[in-house]
Coordinates of C-alpha atoms in Angstrom, one line a residue:
Chain A
M1024 CA -38.6 8.8 -48.0
N1025 CA -37.5 5.3 -48.4
I1026 CA -40.2 3.2 -48.6
V1027 CA -39.9 -0.8 -48.3
V1028 CA -43.7 -3.1 -49.0
L1029 CA -43.0 -6.7 -47.4
V1030 CA -45.1 -8.9 -50.3
K1031 CA -45.6 -12.5 -49.3
Q1032 CA -47.0 -14.8 -51.7
V1033 CA -49.8 -17.8 -50.7
P1034 CA -51.6 -20.4 -52.1
D1035 CA -55.2 -19.0 -53.5
T1036 CA -57.8 -19.0 -50.9
E1037 CA -60.4 -19.8 -53.4
A1038 CA -59.0 -23.1 -54.2
Q1039 CA -58.6 -25.8 -51.7
R1040 CA -55.3 -25.1 -50.1
Q1041 CA -53.3 -28.1 -48.9
L1042 CA -50.5 -29.2 -46.3
N1043 CA -47.9 -31.1 -47.9
P1044 CA -48.1 -35.1 -46.1
D1045 CA -44.5 -35.5 -46.6
D1046 CA -43.3 -32.3 -44.5
N1047 CA -46.4 -31.0 -43.2
T1048 CA -45.6 -27.9 -44.7
V1049 CA -47.9 -25.7 -47.0
D1050 CA -48.2 -27.6 -50.6
R1051 CA -47.3 -24.7 -52.5
A1052 CA -47.4 -26.7 -55.6
A1053 CA -51.1 -27.9 -55.3
V1054 CA -52.8 -24.5 -55.8
D1055 CA -52.1 -21.4 -58.2
P1056 CA -50.0 -18.5 -55.9
V1057 CA -51.2 -15.5 -55.3
I1058 CA -50.2 -12.2 -53.6
N1059 CA -51.8 -11.9 -50.3
Y1060 CA -54.4 -9.8 -50.7
I1061 CA -54.0 -7.5 -47.9
D1062 CA -50.3 -7.0 -49.1
E1063 CA -52.0 -5.0 -52.2
F1064 CA -53.5 -2.6 -49.7
A1065 CA -49.5 -2.6 -48.2
I1066 CA -48.6 -2.1 -52.2
E1067 CA -50.9 0.8 -52.3
E1068 CA -50.2 2.6 -49.2
G1069 CA -46.5 2.4 -50.1
L1070 CA -47.1 4.3 -53.5
L1071 CA -49.2 7.2 -51.7
L1072 CA -46.7 7.5 -49.3
K1073 CA -44.1 8.1 -52.2
E1074 CA -46.9 10.4 -53.6
A1075 CA -46.5 12.5 -50.7
H1076 CA -42.9 12.6 -49.7
G1077 CA -40.9 11.4 -52.5
G1078 CA -38.4 8.7 -52.5
E1079 CA -39.1 5.1 -53.9
V1080 CA -40.9 2.1 -53.1
T1081 CA -38.6 -1.4 -53.0
I1082 CA -40.6 -4.6 -52.8
L1083 CA -39.4 -7.0 -50.5
T1084 CA -40.3 -10.8 -50.7
V1085 CA -38.7 -14.0 -49.1
G1086 CA -40.3 -16.7 -50.7
P1087 CA -39.8 -19.8 -53.6
E1088 CA -38.1 -18.9 -56.7
R1089 CA -41.7 -18.5 -58.4
A1090 CA -42.4 -15.7 -55.8
T1091 CA -41.2 -13.7 -58.7
E1092 CA -44.7 -13.8 -60.3
S1093 CA -46.1 -11.6 -57.5
I1094 CA -43.3 -9.6 -57.1
R1095 CA -43.9 -8.8 -60.9
K1096 CA -47.4 -7.7 -60.0
A1097 CA -46.1 -5.4 -57.2
L1098 CA -43.9 -3.6 -59.3
S1099 CA -46.4 -3.4 -62.2
M1100 CA -48.6 -1.5 -59.9
G1101 CA -45.6 1.1 -59.5
A1102 CA -43.2 -0.1 -56.9
D1103 CA -39.3 0.6 -58.2
K1104 CA -37.7 -2.2 -57.7
A1105 CA -37.6 -5.3 -55.6
I1106 CA -35.2 -7.6 -53.5
H1107 CA -36.3 -11.6 -53.2
V1108 CA -34.6 -13.6 -50.8
T1109 CA -34.9 -16.8 -52.0
D1110 CA -32.8 -20.1 -51.2
E1111 CA -33.8 -24.1 -50.7
A1112 CA -32.8 -23.7 -46.9
L1113 CA -35.6 -21.5 -46.0
H1114 CA -38.3 -23.8 -46.8
G1115 CA -40.3 -24.9 -43.6
S1116 CA -39.3 -21.9 -41.6
D1117 CA -41.7 -20.4 -39.2
A1118 CA -42.5 -16.4 -38.6
I1119 CA -39.7 -15.7 -35.9
Q1120 CA -37.3 -17.1 -38.2
T1121 CA -38.6 -15.3 -41.2
A1122 CA -38.7 -12.3 -39.5
K1123 CA -35.0 -12.5 -38.7
V1124 CA -34.0 -12.9 -42.5
I1125 CA -36.0 -10.0 -43.3
A1126 CA -34.3 -7.9 -40.4
K1127 CA -31.4 -9.1 -42.6
A1128 CA -32.4 -8.2 -45.8
L1129 CA -33.3 -4.5 -44.5
G1130 CA -29.9 -3.9 -43.5
T1131 CA -28.7 -4.1 -46.9
I1132 CA -30.4 -1.3 -47.8
E1133 CA -31.5 2.3 -46.8
W1134 CA -35.5 2.3 -45.4
D1135 CA -37.7 4.9 -43.1
V1136 CA -40.8 2.5 -43.4
A1137 CA -41.6 -1.2 -43.8
V1138 CA -45.0 -1.6 -44.7
A1139 CA -46.4 -4.7 -44.5
G1140 CA -50.4 -6.5 -44.6
S1141 CA -51.7 -7.3 -40.9
E1142 CA -52.1 -10.5 -41.5
A1143 CA -51.3 -13.5 -45.0
T1144 CA -54.0 -15.6 -45.7
D1145 CA -52.5 -18.6 -45.4
S1146 CA -50.8 -18.9 -41.7
R1147 CA -53.4 -16.1 -40.7
S1148 CA -51.1 -15.7 -37.5
A1149 CA -50.7 -11.7 -37.9
I1150 CA -47.4 -11.7 -36.0
L1151 CA -44.6 -11.1 -38.5
P1152 CA -44.7 -7.3 -38.6
A1153 CA -44.7 -7.4 -34.4
L1154 CA -41.7 -9.9 -35.0
L1155 CA -40.2 -7.7 -37.3
A1156 CA -39.7 -4.5 -34.7
E1157 CA -39.0 -6.8 -32.5
A1158 CA -36.1 -7.9 -33.9
L1159 CA -34.9 -4.7 -35.4
G1160 CA -36.0 -2.6 -32.0
V1161 CA -37.8 -0.2 -33.9
A1162 CA -41.0 1.4 -33.8
Q1163 CA -44.1 -0.9 -34.3
L1164 CA -47.0 0.9 -35.5
T1165 CA -49.4 -2.2 -36.4
Q1166 CA -53.2 -2.6 -37.7
A1167 CA -53.2 0.7 -39.3
R1168 CA -56.2 1.9 -41.0
K1169 CA -54.8 5.5 -41.6
V1170 CA -51.0 6.4 -41.7
T1171 CA -49.7 10.1 -41.7
V1172 CA -46.1 10.7 -42.1
D1173 CA -44.5 14.5 -40.9
G1174 CA -40.8 14.8 -41.5
S1175 CA -39.5 11.4 -39.0
T1176 CA -42.4 11.1 -37.5
V1177 CA -45.1 8.5 -38.2
T1178 CA -48.7 8.7 -36.6
I1179 CA -51.0 5.7 -37.1
E1180 CA -54.9 5.0 -36.2
R1181 CA -54.6 1.6 -34.9
V1182 CA -57.5 -0.5 -35.1
T1183 CA -59.3 -1.3 -31.5
D1184 CA -62.2 -3.2 -30.9
T1185 CA -64.2 0.1 -30.0
G1186 CA -61.9 2.3 -32.7
Y1187 CA -58.6 3.2 -32.8
E1188 CA -55.7 4.1 -30.7
S1189 CA -53.5 6.7 -32.1
V1190 CA -49.8 5.6 -32.0
Q1191 CA -46.8 7.7 -33.0
G1192 CA -43.2 6.8 -33.5
S1193 CA -40.0 7.7 -35.4
T1194 CA -38.4 6.3 -38.3
P1195 CA -37.3 3.7 -38.9
A1196 CA -40.8 2.0 -38.3
V1197 CA -42.6 -1.1 -38.9
I1198 CA -46.3 -0.5 -40.0
S1199 CA -48.7 -3.0 -41.0
V1200 CA -52.0 -1.8 -42.5
V1201 CA -55.2 -3.4 -42.6
E1202 CA -57.5 -4.2 -45.6
K1203 CA -59.6 -1.2 -46.6
I1204 CA -56.8 1.5 -45.4
N1205 CA -57.1 2.4 -49.3
D1206 CA -58.4 1.2 -52.4
P1207 CA -55.4 -0.4 -54.3
R1208 CA -55.1 0.5 -57.7
Y1209 CA -54.6 -2.1 -61.0
P1210 CA -51.7 -2.3 -62.8
S1211 CA -52.0 -0.3 -66.2
F1212 CA -50.6 -1.5 -69.1
K1213 CA -47.8 0.6 -69.1
G1214 CA -47.0 -0.5 -65.7
I1215 CA -47.2 -3.9 -66.6
M1216 CA -44.7 -3.7 -69.6
A1217 CA -42.4 -1.2 -67.2
A1218 CA -42.4 -3.9 -64.7
K1219 CA -40.6 -6.4 -66.9
S1220 CA -37.5 -4.1 -67.0
K1221 CA -37.2 -3.0 -63.1
P1222 CA -34.3 -4.4 -61.0
V1223 CA -34.9 -7.2 -59.0
T1224 CA -32.0 -8.0 -56.6
T1225 CA -32.0 -11.9 -55.6
L1226 CA -30.2 -13.3 -52.1
A1227 CA -29.5 -16.0 -50.5
L1228 CA -29.1 -16.5 -47.1
S1229 CA -25.2 -16.7 -47.5
D1230 CA -25.5 -12.8 -48.7
L1231 CA -27.2 -12.0 -45.7
G1232 CA -24.9 -13.9 -43.2
I1233 CA -27.4 -16.0 -42.0
D1234 CA -26.1 -19.9 -41.5
A1235 CA -28.3 -22.3 -43.4
G1236 CA -28.3 -24.2 -40.0
E1237 CA -30.3 -21.4 -38.7
A1238 CA -32.7 -21.6 -41.3
G1239 CA -35.6 -24.0 -42.6
L1240 CA -38.0 -26.8 -41.1
A1241 CA -35.3 -28.5 -39.3
N1242 CA -34.4 -25.7 -37.2
A1243 CA -37.7 -23.8 -36.6
W1244 CA -38.9 -23.3 -32.9
T1245 CA -42.5 -24.6 -33.8
Q1246 CA -43.4 -28.0 -35.8
V1247 CA -46.7 -29.3 -36.9
V1248 CA -46.7 -32.8 -35.8
S1249 CA -49.7 -34.0 -37.6
F1250 CA -53.0 -33.1 -39.4
E1251 CA -56.1 -34.5 -40.8
N1252 CA -58.8 -32.7 -43.0
A1253 CA -61.6 -31.7 -40.9
P1254 CA -64.4 -33.9 -41.5
P1255 CA -67.0 -31.9 -43.6
R1256 CA -69.8 -30.8 -41.5
A1257 CA -72.9 -33.2 -41.3
A1258 CA -75.7 -31.8 -43.5
G1259 CA -78.5 -30.1 -41.5
Q1260 CA -82.0 -30.0 -41.8
T1261 CA -83.5 -27.7 -44.2
V1262 CA -87.1 -26.5 -44.6
K1263 CA -89.2 -24.3 -46.5
D1264 CA -90.6 -21.5 -45.2
E1265 CA -94.4 -22.0 -45.3
G1266 CA -95.1 -18.9 -43.3
N1267 CA -93.8 -20.3 -39.6
G1268 CA -90.3 -20.1 -40.6
G1269 CA -89.1 -18.5 -37.7
G1270 CA -90.7 -20.2 -35.2
Q1271 CA -89.1 -23.5 -36.4
I1272 CA -85.9 -21.7 -36.0
A1273 CA -87.1 -21.3 -32.9
D1274 CA -88.4 -24.6 -31.7
Y1275 CA -84.8 -26.1 -33.1
L1276 CA -82.8 -23.7 -30.9
A1277 CA -84.9 -24.8 -28.1
S1278 CA -84.0 -28.1 -28.6
K1279 CA -80.6 -27.7 -28.5
K1280 CA -81.1 -25.5 -25.3
L1281 CA -79.7 -22.4 -27.3
I1282 CA -82.6 -20.3 -26.1
Chain B
M1146 CA -46.3 -28.6 -10.8
A1147 CA -45.0 -26.0 -12.9
E1148 CA -46.8 -22.9 -13.1
V1149 CA -48.7 -21.6 -16.3
L1150 CA -49.2 -18.0 -16.8
V1151 CA -52.6 -16.7 -18.4
L1152 CA -52.1 -13.5 -19.9
V1153 CA -55.3 -11.7 -18.2
D1154 CA -57.3 -9.3 -21.1
S1155 CA -59.9 -7.2 -19.6
A1156 CA -61.9 -4.0 -19.9
D1157 CA -63.7 -1.4 -17.7
G1158 CA -62.3 -3.5 -14.6
T1159 CA -64.0 -6.4 -15.9
V1160 CA -62.1 -9.8 -17.1
K1161 CA -63.0 -10.8 -20.4
K1162 CA -64.5 -14.0 -20.7
S1163 CA -61.7 -15.3 -22.9
T1164 CA -59.3 -14.9 -19.9
F1165 CA -61.5 -17.6 -17.8
E1166 CA -61.2 -19.8 -20.9
L1167 CA -57.4 -19.6 -20.7
L1168 CA -57.5 -19.8 -16.9
T1169 CA -59.4 -23.4 -17.7
A1170 CA -57.5 -24.7 -20.2
A1171 CA -54.2 -23.9 -18.0
R1172 CA -55.7 -25.9 -15.3
S1173 CA -55.0 -29.0 -17.0
L1174 CA -51.5 -28.0 -17.9
G1175 CA -49.9 -27.1 -14.6
E1176 CA -50.7 -24.4 -11.9
P1177 CA -52.5 -21.4 -13.6
S1178 CA -51.0 -18.0 -12.6
A1179 CA -52.7 -14.7 -13.9
V1180 CA -50.5 -11.9 -15.4
V1181 CA -52.0 -8.4 -15.2
I1182 CA -50.5 -6.0 -16.9
G1183 CA -51.6 -2.6 -17.3
A1184 CA -51.9 1.1 -15.6
P1185 CA -51.7 1.3 -12.3
G1186 CA -54.8 0.1 -10.3
T1187 CA -55.7 -2.5 -13.0
A1188 CA -55.3 -5.4 -10.9
A1189 CA -57.2 -4.6 -8.1
A1190 CA -60.4 -4.5 -9.9
L1191 CA -59.7 -7.7 -11.1
K1192 CA -58.3 -10.1 -8.2
D1193 CA -61.4 -11.4 -6.7
Q1194 CA -62.9 -12.1 -10.4
L1195 CA -59.4 -14.3 -11.1
A1196 CA -59.5 -16.0 -7.7
E1197 CA -63.1 -16.9 -9.2
Y1198 CA -61.6 -18.9 -11.7
G1199 CA -58.6 -20.4 -10.1
A1200 CA -55.9 -18.1 -10.5
G1201 CA -52.9 -19.3 -7.7
K1202 CA -51.1 -16.1 -8.0
V1203 CA -51.6 -12.8 -9.7
Y1204 CA -48.4 -11.0 -11.1
V1205 CA -48.9 -7.4 -11.4
A1206 CA -46.7 -5.4 -13.5
E1207 CA -48.6 -1.9 -13.4
S1208 CA -46.7 1.7 -14.8
D1209 CA -47.8 4.7 -16.4
D1210 CA -45.5 3.4 -19.1
I1211 CA -46.4 0.1 -19.4
A1212 CA -49.9 1.6 -20.7
G1213 CA -48.7 4.4 -22.5
Y1214 CA -46.8 2.5 -25.2
S1215 CA -48.2 0.1 -27.8
V1216 CA -47.7 -3.6 -27.6
A1217 CA -43.3 -3.4 -26.8
P1218 CA -44.0 -3.0 -23.3
A1219 CA -46.7 -5.5 -22.7
A1220 CA -44.0 -8.2 -24.3
E1221 CA -40.7 -6.9 -21.8
A1222 CA -43.0 -7.2 -18.9
L1223 CA -44.7 -10.3 -19.7
A1224 CA -41.0 -11.8 -20.1
A1225 CA -40.2 -10.2 -16.8
V1226 CA -42.7 -12.5 -15.3
V1227 CA -41.4 -15.6 -17.3
E1228 CA -38.0 -14.8 -16.2
Q1229 CA -39.2 -14.7 -12.1
A1230 CA -41.5 -17.9 -12.6
S1231 CA -40.2 -20.5 -14.8
P1232 CA -43.6 -21.0 -16.2
A1233 CA -44.1 -24.6 -18.2
A1234 CA -46.3 -22.4 -20.8
V1235 CA -47.9 -18.8 -21.1
L1236 CA -51.4 -18.6 -22.9
V1237 CA -52.6 -15.5 -24.4
S1238 CA -55.8 -14.7 -26.1
S1239 CA -55.7 -14.7 -29.9
S1240 CA -57.0 -11.1 -30.1
P1241 CA -54.7 -9.2 -32.8
E1242 CA -52.6 -7.6 -29.8
G1243 CA -52.5 -10.4 -27.8
K1244 CA -50.9 -12.3 -30.9
E1245 CA -48.5 -9.4 -31.3
I1246 CA -47.6 -9.5 -27.4
A1247 CA -47.4 -13.4 -27.8
A1248 CA -44.7 -13.3 -30.9
R1249 CA -42.7 -10.8 -29.2
L1250 CA -42.5 -12.7 -26.2
A1251 CA -41.5 -15.7 -27.7
F1252 CA -38.7 -13.8 -29.5
K1253 CA -37.4 -12.5 -26.4
I1254 CA -37.2 -15.7 -24.4
G1255 CA -36.2 -17.8 -27.4
S1256 CA -39.5 -19.8 -27.6
G1257 CA -41.5 -21.3 -30.4
V1258 CA -45.3 -19.5 -30.6
L1259 CA -48.3 -20.7 -32.0
T1260 CA -51.6 -19.0 -32.5
D1261 CA -54.9 -19.5 -32.8
A1262 CA -55.0 -22.7 -30.7
I1263 CA -58.4 -24.4 -30.3
G1264 CA -56.5 -27.0 -27.9
V1265 CA -53.3 -26.7 -25.9
D1266 CA -51.1 -29.6 -24.1
A1267 CA -48.1 -29.9 -22.8
D1268 CA -46.1 -29.7 -26.0
G1269 CA -47.7 -27.3 -28.1
A1270 CA -51.2 -27.0 -29.3
T1271 CA -54.0 -28.0 -32.1
Q1272 CA -54.5 -25.5 -34.8
S1273 CA -57.8 -25.3 -37.2
I1274 CA -56.1 -24.0 -40.7
F1275 CA -57.3 -22.8 -43.9
G1276 CA -60.7 -22.1 -42.9
G1277 CA -61.2 -24.9 -40.8
G1278 CA -60.6 -27.0 -43.7
I1279 CA -57.6 -28.8 -42.1
T1280 CA -56.8 -29.7 -38.0
V1281 CA -53.1 -29.6 -36.9
Q1282 CA -51.0 -30.8 -34.2
S1283 CA -48.3 -28.3 -33.5
K1284 CA -45.4 -28.4 -30.9
V1285 CA -43.1 -26.2 -29.6
T1286 CA -39.5 -27.2 -30.2
T1287 CA -37.9 -24.7 -28.2
G1288 CA -38.1 -23.2 -25.4
I1289 CA -41.5 -23.3 -23.4
P1290 CA -45.1 -23.4 -25.9
V1291 CA -46.1 -19.6 -25.8
V1292 CA -49.6 -20.3 -27.2
T1293 CA -52.3 -17.8 -28.2
V1294 CA -55.8 -19.4 -27.9
R1295 CA -59.1 -18.5 -29.8
P1296 CA -61.8 -17.3 -27.7
N1297 CA -64.6 -20.1 -27.4
S1298 CA -62.4 -23.0 -27.4
F1299 CA -62.6 -23.9 -24.0
A1300 CA -65.7 -23.6 -21.7
P1301 CA -64.9 -21.4 -18.9
E1302 CA -65.0 -23.0 -15.6
A1303 CA -65.0 -21.8 -12.1
A1304 CA -62.5 -22.8 -9.3
P1305 CA -61.1 -21.2 -6.3
G1306 CA -57.5 -19.8 -6.4
A1307 CA -55.4 -18.0 -3.9
A1308 CA -54.9 -15.2 -6.2
E1309 CA -51.6 -14.1 -4.0
V1310 CA -50.4 -11.0 -5.5
V1311 CA -46.8 -10.8 -6.7
A1312 CA -45.8 -7.1 -8.0
V1313 CA -43.4 -7.4 -10.6
S1314 CA -41.3 -4.1 -11.6
V1315 CA -40.5 -3.6 -14.9
T1316 CA -37.9 -1.4 -16.6
L1317 CA -39.0 -0.7 -19.6
S1318 CA -36.5 -0.6 -22.5
D1319 CA -36.0 2.4 -24.6
A1320 CA -37.0 0.0 -27.1
A1321 CA -40.0 -0.8 -25.6
K1322 CA -41.0 3.0 -25.8
A1323 CA -40.8 3.3 -29.4
A1324 CA -44.5 3.5 -30.4
K1325 CA -46.0 5.9 -28.1
I1326 CA -50.3 5.8 -27.7
T1327 CA -51.1 9.5 -28.0
D1328 CA -54.8 9.0 -28.2
H1329 CA -57.7 6.5 -27.3
V1330 CA -60.6 7.0 -29.6
V1331 CA -64.1 4.9 -28.8
E1332 CA -66.3 5.0 -31.9
E1333 CA -68.3 2.2 -31.2
K1334 CA -69.3 1.5 -28.1
G1335 CA -72.9 -0.3 -27.8
S1336 CA -73.9 -3.1 -25.5
R1337 CA -73.6 -6.0 -27.9
P1338 CA -71.1 -8.2 -27.1
Q1339 CA -67.3 -8.0 -29.0
L1340 CA -67.6 -10.2 -32.1
S1341 CA -64.4 -12.0 -31.9
D1342 CA -65.5 -13.6 -28.6
A1343 CA -69.2 -13.8 -28.5
S1344 CA -70.8 -17.2 -27.8
V1345 CA -73.7 -15.9 -30.3
V1346 CA -73.2 -14.2 -33.4
V1347 CA -75.9 -12.8 -36.2
S1348 CA -74.6 -12.2 -39.3
G1349 CA -76.3 -10.0 -42.5
G1350 CA -75.4 -10.9 -46.0
R1351 CA -76.3 -9.1 -49.5
G1352 CA -79.7 -10.6 -49.1
I1353 CA -80.5 -7.8 -46.7
G1354 CA -80.5 -5.4 -49.9
K1355 CA -79.4 -2.3 -48.5
A1356 CA -78.3 -0.5 -45.3
D1357 CA -81.3 0.4 -43.7
N1358 CA -82.1 -3.1 -43.4
F1359 CA -79.1 -3.9 -41.3
S1360 CA -81.2 -3.2 -38.1
I1361 CA -83.2 -6.5 -38.9
I1362 CA -80.1 -8.2 -38.1
E1363 CA -79.1 -6.1 -35.0
D1364 CA -82.9 -6.8 -33.6
L1365 CA -82.6 -10.4 -34.2
A1366 CA -79.2 -10.3 -32.2
D1367 CA -80.6 -8.1 -29.1
T1368 CA -83.1 -10.7 -28.7
L1369 CA -80.4 -13.2 -28.2
G1370 CA -77.8 -11.1 -26.5
A1371 CA -75.8 -11.8 -29.9
A1372 CA -72.5 -10.0 -31.6
V1373 CA -73.5 -8.6 -35.0
G1374 CA -71.3 -9.3 -38.0
A1375 CA -71.8 -9.4 -41.4
S1376 CA -70.2 -10.7 -45.0
R1377 CA -68.1 -9.4 -47.2
A1378 CA -70.3 -7.9 -49.6
V1379 CA -72.1 -5.8 -47.4
V1380 CA -68.9 -4.2 -45.8
D1381 CA -67.7 -3.7 -49.5
A1382 CA -70.9 -1.9 -50.0
G1383 CA -70.4 0.7 -47.1
W1384 CA -73.3 -0.7 -45.1
V1385 CA -71.9 -1.4 -41.9
G1386 CA -68.1 -1.0 -40.9
H1387 CA -65.0 -3.4 -42.2
Q1388 CA -64.5 -4.4 -38.4
L1389 CA -67.7 -6.6 -38.5
Q1390 CA -66.7 -8.3 -41.1
V1391 CA -66.5 -12.2 -40.8
G1392 CA -64.4 -14.3 -43.2
Q1393 CA -61.2 -15.2 -44.4
T1394 CA -60.0 -11.6 -44.2
G1395 CA -61.8 -10.4 -41.3
V1396 CA -62.8 -11.5 -37.8
T1397 CA -62.9 -15.8 -37.7
V1398 CA -65.6 -16.4 -35.1
S1399 CA -66.4 -19.6 -33.5
P1400 CA -69.3 -19.0 -31.2
Q1401 CA -71.8 -21.6 -29.9
L1402 CA -74.4 -20.4 -32.4
Y1403 CA -74.1 -18.2 -35.7
I1404 CA -77.0 -17.6 -37.2
A1405 CA -76.4 -16.5 -41.0
V1406 CA -79.1 -13.9 -42.4
G1407 CA -79.1 -13.5 -46.5
I1408 CA -75.4 -14.8 -46.8
S1409 CA -74.9 -17.3 -49.7
G1410 CA -72.0 -18.5 -47.9
A1411 CA -69.3 -18.0 -50.2
I1412 CA -65.9 -19.6 -49.3
Q1413 CA -64.4 -16.1 -47.9
H1414 CA -66.9 -15.9 -45.8
R1415 CA -67.2 -19.8 -44.9
A1416 CA -63.3 -19.6 -43.9
G1417 CA -64.4 -17.1 -41.2
M1418 CA -67.5 -19.4 -39.4
Q1419 CA -67.4 -22.7 -40.1
T1420 CA -66.1 -23.6 -36.8
S1421 CA -68.9 -22.6 -35.0
K1422 CA -70.5 -25.1 -33.0
T1423 CA -73.8 -25.1 -34.3
I1424 CA -75.1 -22.9 -37.7
V1425 CA -78.4 -21.7 -38.6
A1426 CA -79.1 -20.2 -42.1
I1427 CA -81.7 -18.0 -43.5
N1428 CA -81.8 -17.5 -47.3
K1429 CA -84.3 -17.3 -50.1
D1430 CA -81.9 -19.3 -52.5
P1431 CA -82.6 -23.2 -51.7
E1432 CA -79.1 -23.6 -53.5
A1433 CA -77.0 -21.3 -51.3
P1434 CA -73.7 -23.0 -50.2
I1435 CA -74.5 -21.7 -47.0
F1436 CA -77.1 -24.6 -46.6
E1437 CA -74.5 -27.0 -46.7
L1438 CA -72.9 -25.9 -43.6
A1439 CA -76.0 -25.2 -41.8
D1440 CA -77.2 -27.4 -39.0
F1441 CA -80.8 -26.0 -39.8
G1442 CA -81.9 -23.7 -42.3
V1443 CA -85.1 -22.3 -43.7
V1444 CA -85.4 -21.5 -46.8
G1445 CA -87.6 -18.2 -47.0
D1446 CA -87.5 -14.7 -47.1
L1447 CA -85.4 -12.9 -44.3
F1448 CA -87.6 -9.9 -44.0
T1449 CA -90.0 -12.0 -42.5
V1450 CA -88.5 -15.0 -41.4
A1451 CA -85.6 -13.1 -39.3
P1452 CA -88.5 -11.0 -37.9
Q1453 CA -90.6 -13.8 -36.9
L1454 CA -87.7 -15.7 -35.0
A1455 CA -87.0 -12.4 -33.0
E1456 CA -90.2 -12.2 -32.1
E1457 CA -90.8 -16.1 -31.0
I1458 CA -87.5 -15.6 -28.9
K1459 CA -89.1 -12.6 -27.2
K1460 CA -91.9 -14.6 -26.6
R1461 CA -90.6 -17.9 -25.0
K1462 CA -88.2 -15.7 -22.8
G1463 CA -91.4 -14.3 -21.5

């Protein structure tokens, strides 16, 4: 089974993330980049599928040159090889453009399932896997908390508000996984050493037959016009409980007409 | 004025509040029209409710196939309605499924898509990003705006609408039938509202100490008719299910009232709740960062303060 895992590099959520005032895009230099947290579950799921069904795990990343750090981490967890689509012209692309690029990149290899994290911690839009399935015209098996593969049939438990739906499709399929689907492994020392020599194919837009006039900020279908830092919440009132703390909260809620 | 399409979200014959919010928001952009997509018979139960919130038309795309496959058929059906109605914009609720439907629709019709809006205008939307730290104005530069709107961003206001039913026939493509729904499983169907669009949320954190104590959170929530949430620490400890996690990698909530009980307020958690309108915190540590956000905080033992609050609320409700 040929498994592709989509990995995005994002700014660390623990730091103060910013937009770049020059073009209103994510300021990727201001904050240390990390692998998107939920993608670690996607990598683990890819490795588990390989262990159960054989084959190879290929990491696919679209992003700036520095994203190689996240790719190496994914390889150190046990993935076999990687494709890194990187091109200055990609800067500022939106989700629809990125889905089209990933669809083209998948066209360069043989694959059965493409596994992604359900969302990225920077955009939080959670739409890329659905867009990729749409672009490719293949089964969308997203928001999975469990993935089962039987031959060419893939069945997932798709998380819903009240439980789950069983959703089934045939390969090739796009899968997205929610966090907690598994327990991502830590890279071993051996894995970290091995990752240094694993093959990473770098592709530019021209390698994918994509015109630079379709990619990037100037050609995106959406645009950030302006932004402002949200004013910090005005500090409220804090009291020490002297035996009537619950009553004081109730008074406060009543004064705000919340009860 | 051009129509503005609102994709209807419903459960068990009841239109969800988030749809009424969208119909209210749509009125500021044009003529609101509702779109019902689902199994045969879905729209009949919803039509009158949609009329109360100003739907001029109710487009109805119903078939067993539409309901039998995941996400893609709804996007295809919605695209058929867009073709028919030539709307000025399409509004969808920002649920995980709503966002996926909106994205696939936008791709199909060649339009930009904006997710998690907290405000809408003729060109696009206002979004709150990076856990509420930055507010951005975004616009759709190609096609019509396809916007998903976060629950609780608009106060629903009733207004009469004709709710004229327009049947839409949809022949699904093979690609739309690639992911078949083979089972629906309801695991938790309590009487509590759903976390993502509840008006009041009560969340518990590490301070509750053990799984059994989570009933303190539930009891308080029930006196307020609130949804229950939890911090990541509580979910990681296995005290409650992952679906209750509020935070950067869980559910983002923006209720009228958020009560944080025994939650320190790590950045991870704050990112999922700091756009709540009113925040109340109970924590024994006066240095807990949650107090920086709280409109009203009590430094004290949650095991006495939370039950006392629940009692007080019951008393005042009579």
